[in-house]
Amino acid sequence: MKIGFIDNAVAKNTKTQALVLLVGTDKKLSAAGQALNKQSGGAIAKAIATSKFSGKRGQNISVIMPQASKVERVLVIGTGEAKKITPATLENIGGSIVSFSNHAGVKDAVVLVESGDAGRIAHGAELRSYRFDKYFTKKTPEEKAALESLRFASGNAKLAEKSYAALKPLAEGVFLTRDLVSEPANIINPETLSERAVAELEKLGVEVEVLGEPEMYKLGFGALLGVGQGSANESKLVIMKYNGLGKGSKAAPIAFVGKGVTFDTGGISIKPAGGMEEMKWDMGGSGVVIGLMRTLAGRKAKVNAVGVVGLVENMPDGNAQRPGDVVTSYSGQTIEVLNTDAEGRLVLADALWYTQKHFKPKIIVDLATLTGAIIVALGTSRAGLFSNNDKLAEQIAKVGEKVDEPVWRLPLAEVYDKQINSDIADMQNIGKDREAGSITAAQFLQRFVNDVPWAHLDIAGVAWSKKDSDICPKGGTAYGVRLLNELVAEYYEGNK
Ligand code: BES
Ligand code: MN
Ligand code: ZN
């Protein structure tokens, strides 16, 4: 989909299939809206007055214009209460313009933006226009999506374009994550995922290092390697270094760590067949970290950042890890693997320890589709947040609300930590019973970070969506990219 910007004055004489009017809960038409209403012989005002349209977000009306008119139709889209409009709502409005236009079969539309940052609206439209359609061989491009061109008319096209361009690296990071998460596991495995990270990031100046099994074996990554040991695909650790403070900068980085289980069968503790296909997106945490690195490097963020992702495939096999096996993690701590399906924490254990030891980061944020229990607790609209540091937790919660990727903090405490003490090793990889499954998983991770401010985001409920949202079609959401990009921008760039 092409996105463009024009000045209001130009819009009047532009040929287009559809004009989009944004109308709030006051149901007032702008000056341009009133002119259009006249052209329509009063049909627009009448449609608004006689329908259920109240200007709320998500509402819309399509008005067919008279034969003589230059435009075929006018789409009226509700924007909600004017005083409640934030950058996030502007993005949502942009997204709903795309879905409604597609729905109405509109190929080319011009949006009349009376107030608010047209660049933001366009960014939302772009996010919603994402498609993962490479595997359709029979659909014509037109069947795939109607809308081909969207132009935004505002008082200052240059300014709008600038604001849109500044957000472009963010959209690119989000799209990269969605692409990686949507790919099936016969295409994305630890090796191909590591290759994608190299291909996408090195061109932006990110240094990417990939460790294979021999290197990790030498380092003593017993926890991560145990998970991948039943797979024909070699496990990898990908380390991405972005020095936004200058190549020679020695400033401690901020670090992002991701769970990258490219397919989670459960291993010998095998999962039931129904729904197992969903476990192709069990690499969602690593997908977010890779997309985030792309965004940070793409917008030349003034920060030193490292991303570390542990990539494995969890398969049952003659060589696979057994329930009851004891492994020695990179930290030296031993783990009794009571359930091979609680594999994400094993992968993260070594990735977290590596990150802490080699980079001495200012903060570590990890992301993982870690537990089904977080979906029971929070559903699919909020990620679970765990942290050993109130300040970091508050920062994450705040930016989460701001960008509409909200989180909810859950506790960490001694009583939960006790649950993972093992009878024969330093710890076991599941709790003694099924209680508080997301918390015991987070307690496990905490044993692999020392005093560094650390936060864990359990994104099992939000990494993938079965329904469309305003700015994201169903499928991989890239939940976390926009959140962490904002965290960096607000709190960790420059001298902050
Ligand atoms: N990848 C799953 C968690 C998951 C479940 C993500 C559903 C998305 C949707 C994880 O590896 C897992 O299997 N966790 C187990 C842990 C249990 C064995 C303690 C779970 O949640 O059932
Ligand atoms: Mn699992
Ligand atoms: Zn998993």
PDB file of N, CA and C in Angstrom, residues 23 36 83 145 154 158 163 187 236 248 318 345 412 448:
ATOM      1  N   VAL A  23     -14.867  12.217  11.822  1.00  0.00           N
ATOM      2  CA  VAL A  23     -15.903  12.922  12.580  1.00  0.00           C
ATOM      3  C   VAL A  23     -15.921  12.420  14.023  1.00  0.00           C
ATOM      4  N   LEU A  36     -18.323  19.117   1.082  1.00  0.00           N
ATOM      5  CA  LEU A  36     -18.662  17.817   0.490  1.00  0.00           C
ATOM      6  C   LEU A  36     -20.137  17.496   0.671  1.00  0.00           C
ATOM      7  N   LYS A  83     -11.229  15.338  22.946  1.00  0.00           N
ATOM      8  CA  LYS A  83     -10.246  15.596  24.002  1.00  0.00           C
ATOM      9  C   LYS A  83      -9.544  14.319  24.484  1.00  0.00           C
ATOM     10  N   ALA A 145      -5.976  -7.514  -1.096  1.00  0.00           N
ATOM     11  CA  ALA A 145      -6.387  -6.301  -0.390  1.00  0.00           C
ATOM     12  C   ALA A 145      -6.806  -5.268  -1.407  1.00  0.00           C
ATOM     13  N   SER A 154      -3.531  17.505   4.675  1.00  0.00           N
ATOM     14  CA  SER A 154      -3.508  18.264   5.928  1.00  0.00           C
ATOM     15  C   SER A 154      -3.025  19.677   5.652  1.00  0.00           C
ATOM     16  N   LYS A 158       4.318  18.703   4.352  1.00  0.00           N
ATOM     17  CA  LYS A 158       5.750  18.467   4.621  1.00  0.00           C
ATOM     18  C   LYS A 158       5.950  17.970   6.039  1.00  0.00           C
ATOM     19  N   SER A 163       6.879  13.566  10.103  1.00  0.00           N
ATOM     20  CA  SER A 163       6.487  12.798  11.278  1.00  0.00           C
ATOM     21  C   SER A 163       6.301  11.318  10.912  1.00  0.00           C
ATOM     22  N   ILE A 187      10.358 -23.381   7.762  1.00  0.00           N
ATOM     23  CA  ILE A 187      11.105 -22.293   7.131  1.00  0.00           C
ATOM     24  C   ILE A 187      12.014 -21.610   8.158  1.00  0.00           C
ATOM     25  N   LYS A 236      21.286 -22.303  18.281  1.00  0.00           N
ATOM     26  CA  LYS A 236      22.141 -21.116  18.057  1.00  0.00           C
ATOM     27  C   LYS A 236      21.915 -20.092  19.157  1.00  0.00           C
ATOM     28  N   GLY A 248      33.309   3.612  19.367  1.00  0.00           N
ATOM     29  CA  GLY A 248      34.265   3.413  20.446  1.00  0.00           C
ATOM     30  C   GLY A 248      33.652   3.526  21.842  1.00  0.00           C
ATOM     31  N   GLY A 318      15.252 -39.849  19.756  1.00  0.00           N
ATOM     32  CA  GLY A 318      16.083 -40.790  20.499  1.00  0.00           C
ATOM     33  C   GLY A 318      17.171 -40.114  21.303  1.00  0.00           C
ATOM     34  N   ARG A 345      12.373 -21.465  29.844  1.00  0.00           N
ATOM     35  CA  ARG A 345      13.182 -20.967  30.982  1.00  0.00           C
ATOM     36  C   ARG A 345      14.601 -21.535  30.942  1.00  0.00           C
ATOM     37  N   LEU A 412       6.988 -11.337  42.602  1.00  0.00           N
ATOM     38  CA  LEU A 412       8.065 -12.302  42.799  1.00  0.00           C
ATOM     39  C   LEU A 412       8.262 -12.357  44.306  1.00  0.00           C
ATOM     40  N   PHE A 448      18.851 -16.543  37.477  1.00  0.00           N
ATOM     41  CA  PHE A 448      19.932 -16.369  36.499  1.00  0.00           C
ATOM     42  C   PHE A 448      20.254 -14.903  36.222  1.00  0.00           C
TER      43      PHE A 448
END
